[in-house]
Short mmCIF file of N, CA and C in Angstrom, two decimals:
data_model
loop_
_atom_site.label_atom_id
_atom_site.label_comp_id
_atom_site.label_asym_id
_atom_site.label_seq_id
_atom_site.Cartn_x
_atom_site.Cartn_y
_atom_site.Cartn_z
N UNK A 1 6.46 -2.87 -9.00
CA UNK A 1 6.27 -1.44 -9.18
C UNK A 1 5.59 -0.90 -7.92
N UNK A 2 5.89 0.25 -7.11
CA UNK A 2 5.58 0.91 -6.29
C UNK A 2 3.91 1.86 -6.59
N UNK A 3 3.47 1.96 -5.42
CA UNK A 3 2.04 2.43 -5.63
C UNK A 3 2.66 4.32 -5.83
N UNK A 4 3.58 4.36 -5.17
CA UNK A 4 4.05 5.45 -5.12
C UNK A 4 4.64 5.80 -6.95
N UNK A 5 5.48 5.09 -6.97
CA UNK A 5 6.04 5.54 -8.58
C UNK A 5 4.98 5.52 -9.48
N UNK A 6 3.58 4.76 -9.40
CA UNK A 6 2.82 4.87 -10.27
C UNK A 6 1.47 5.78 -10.25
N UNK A 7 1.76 6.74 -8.90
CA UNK A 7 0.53 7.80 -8.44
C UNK A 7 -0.24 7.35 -7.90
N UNK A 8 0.05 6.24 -7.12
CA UNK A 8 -1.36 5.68 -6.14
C UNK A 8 -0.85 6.53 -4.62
N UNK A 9 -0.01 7.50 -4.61
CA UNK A 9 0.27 8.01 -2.89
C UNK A 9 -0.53 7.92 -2.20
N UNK A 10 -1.97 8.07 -2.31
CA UNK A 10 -2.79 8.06 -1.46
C UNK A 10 -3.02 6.40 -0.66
N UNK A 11 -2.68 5.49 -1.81
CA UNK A 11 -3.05 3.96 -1.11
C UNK A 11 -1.75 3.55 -0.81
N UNK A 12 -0.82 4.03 -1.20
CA UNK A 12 0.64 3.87 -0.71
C UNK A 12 0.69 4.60 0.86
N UNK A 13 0.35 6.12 1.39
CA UNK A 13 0.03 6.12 2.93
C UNK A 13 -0.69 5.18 3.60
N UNK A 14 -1.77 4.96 2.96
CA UNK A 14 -2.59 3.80 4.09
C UNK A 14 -2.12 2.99 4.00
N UNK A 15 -1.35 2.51 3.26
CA UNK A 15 -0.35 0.80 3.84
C UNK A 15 0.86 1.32 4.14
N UNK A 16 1.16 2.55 4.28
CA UNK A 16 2.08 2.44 5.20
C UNK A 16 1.77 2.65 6.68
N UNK A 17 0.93 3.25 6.43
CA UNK A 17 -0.11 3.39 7.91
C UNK A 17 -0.35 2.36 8.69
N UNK A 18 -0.94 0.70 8.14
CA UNK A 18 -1.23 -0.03 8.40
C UNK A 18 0.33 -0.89 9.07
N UNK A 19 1.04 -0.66 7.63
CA UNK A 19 2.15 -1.62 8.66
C UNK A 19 2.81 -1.16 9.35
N UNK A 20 2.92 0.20 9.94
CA UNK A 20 3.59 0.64 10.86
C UNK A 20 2.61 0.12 12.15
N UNK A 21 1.67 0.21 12.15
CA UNK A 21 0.25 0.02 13.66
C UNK A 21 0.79 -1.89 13.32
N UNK A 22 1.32 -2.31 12.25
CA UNK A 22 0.74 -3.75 12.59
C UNK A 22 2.46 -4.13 13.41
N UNK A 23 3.37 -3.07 12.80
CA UNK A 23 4.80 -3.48 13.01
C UNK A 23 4.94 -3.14 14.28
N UNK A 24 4.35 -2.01 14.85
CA UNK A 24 4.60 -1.58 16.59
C UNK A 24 3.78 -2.64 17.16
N UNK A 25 2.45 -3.83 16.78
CA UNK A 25 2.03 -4.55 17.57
C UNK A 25 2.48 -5.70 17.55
N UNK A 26 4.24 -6.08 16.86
CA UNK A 26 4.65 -7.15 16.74
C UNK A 26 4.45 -8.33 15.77
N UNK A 27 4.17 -8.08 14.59
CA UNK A 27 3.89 -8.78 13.71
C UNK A 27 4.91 -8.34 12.62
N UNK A 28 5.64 -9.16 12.24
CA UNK A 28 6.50 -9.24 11.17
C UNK A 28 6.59 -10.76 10.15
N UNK A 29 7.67 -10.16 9.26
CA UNK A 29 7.81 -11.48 8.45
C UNK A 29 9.13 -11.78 8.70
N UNK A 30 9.12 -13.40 8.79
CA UNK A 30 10.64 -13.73 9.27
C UNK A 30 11.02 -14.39 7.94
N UNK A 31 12.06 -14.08 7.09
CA UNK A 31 12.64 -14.20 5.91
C UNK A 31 13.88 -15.36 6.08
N UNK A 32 13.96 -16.68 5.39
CA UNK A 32 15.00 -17.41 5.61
C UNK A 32 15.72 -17.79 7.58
N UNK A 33 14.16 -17.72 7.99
CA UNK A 33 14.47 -17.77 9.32
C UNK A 33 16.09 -17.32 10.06
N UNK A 34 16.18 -16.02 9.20
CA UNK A 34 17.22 -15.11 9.93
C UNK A 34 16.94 -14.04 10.62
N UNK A 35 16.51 -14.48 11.72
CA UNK A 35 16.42 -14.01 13.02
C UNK A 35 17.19 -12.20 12.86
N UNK A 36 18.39 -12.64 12.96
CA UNK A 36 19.56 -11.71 13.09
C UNK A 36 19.81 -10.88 11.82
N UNK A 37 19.44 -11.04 10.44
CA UNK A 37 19.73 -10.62 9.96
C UNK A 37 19.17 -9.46 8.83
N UNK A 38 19.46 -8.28 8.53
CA UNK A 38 18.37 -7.11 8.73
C UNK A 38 18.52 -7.31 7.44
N UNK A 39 17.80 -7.01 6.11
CA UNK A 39 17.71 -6.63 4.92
C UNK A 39 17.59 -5.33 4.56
N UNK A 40 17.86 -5.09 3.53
CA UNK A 40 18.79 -3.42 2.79
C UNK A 40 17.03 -2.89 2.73
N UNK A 41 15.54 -3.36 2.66
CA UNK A 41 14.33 -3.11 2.35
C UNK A 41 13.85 -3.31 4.16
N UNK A 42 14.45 -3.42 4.83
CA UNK A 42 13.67 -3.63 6.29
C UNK A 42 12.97 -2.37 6.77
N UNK A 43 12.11 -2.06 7.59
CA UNK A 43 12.14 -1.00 8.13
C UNK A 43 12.02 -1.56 9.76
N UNK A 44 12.54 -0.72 10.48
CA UNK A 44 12.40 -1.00 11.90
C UNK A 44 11.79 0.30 12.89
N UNK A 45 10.64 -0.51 12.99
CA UNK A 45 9.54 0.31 13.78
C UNK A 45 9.67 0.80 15.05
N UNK A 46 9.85 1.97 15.93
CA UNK A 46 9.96 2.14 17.32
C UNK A 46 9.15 2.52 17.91
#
């Protein structure tokens, strides 16, 4: 269940906050060590 669907928006921004600063400093999760391959839930940070 989403922090969002259940009215937490406020702690749902700060983690999105967080993993965007952690995703632009290169830290991710590598899933089934597929390198290459993007999932339908990815987000890609620029």
């Amino acid at each position: 269940m989403s922090l969002y669907r259940i009215g937490e928006t406020d702690k749902a921004r700060i983690l999105y906050k967080e993993a965007e600063i952690n995703g632009k400093n290169g830290y991710s999760i590598n899933e089934d060590n597929a390198i290459y391959e993007r999932y339908p839930y990815q987000v890609r940070w620029r």
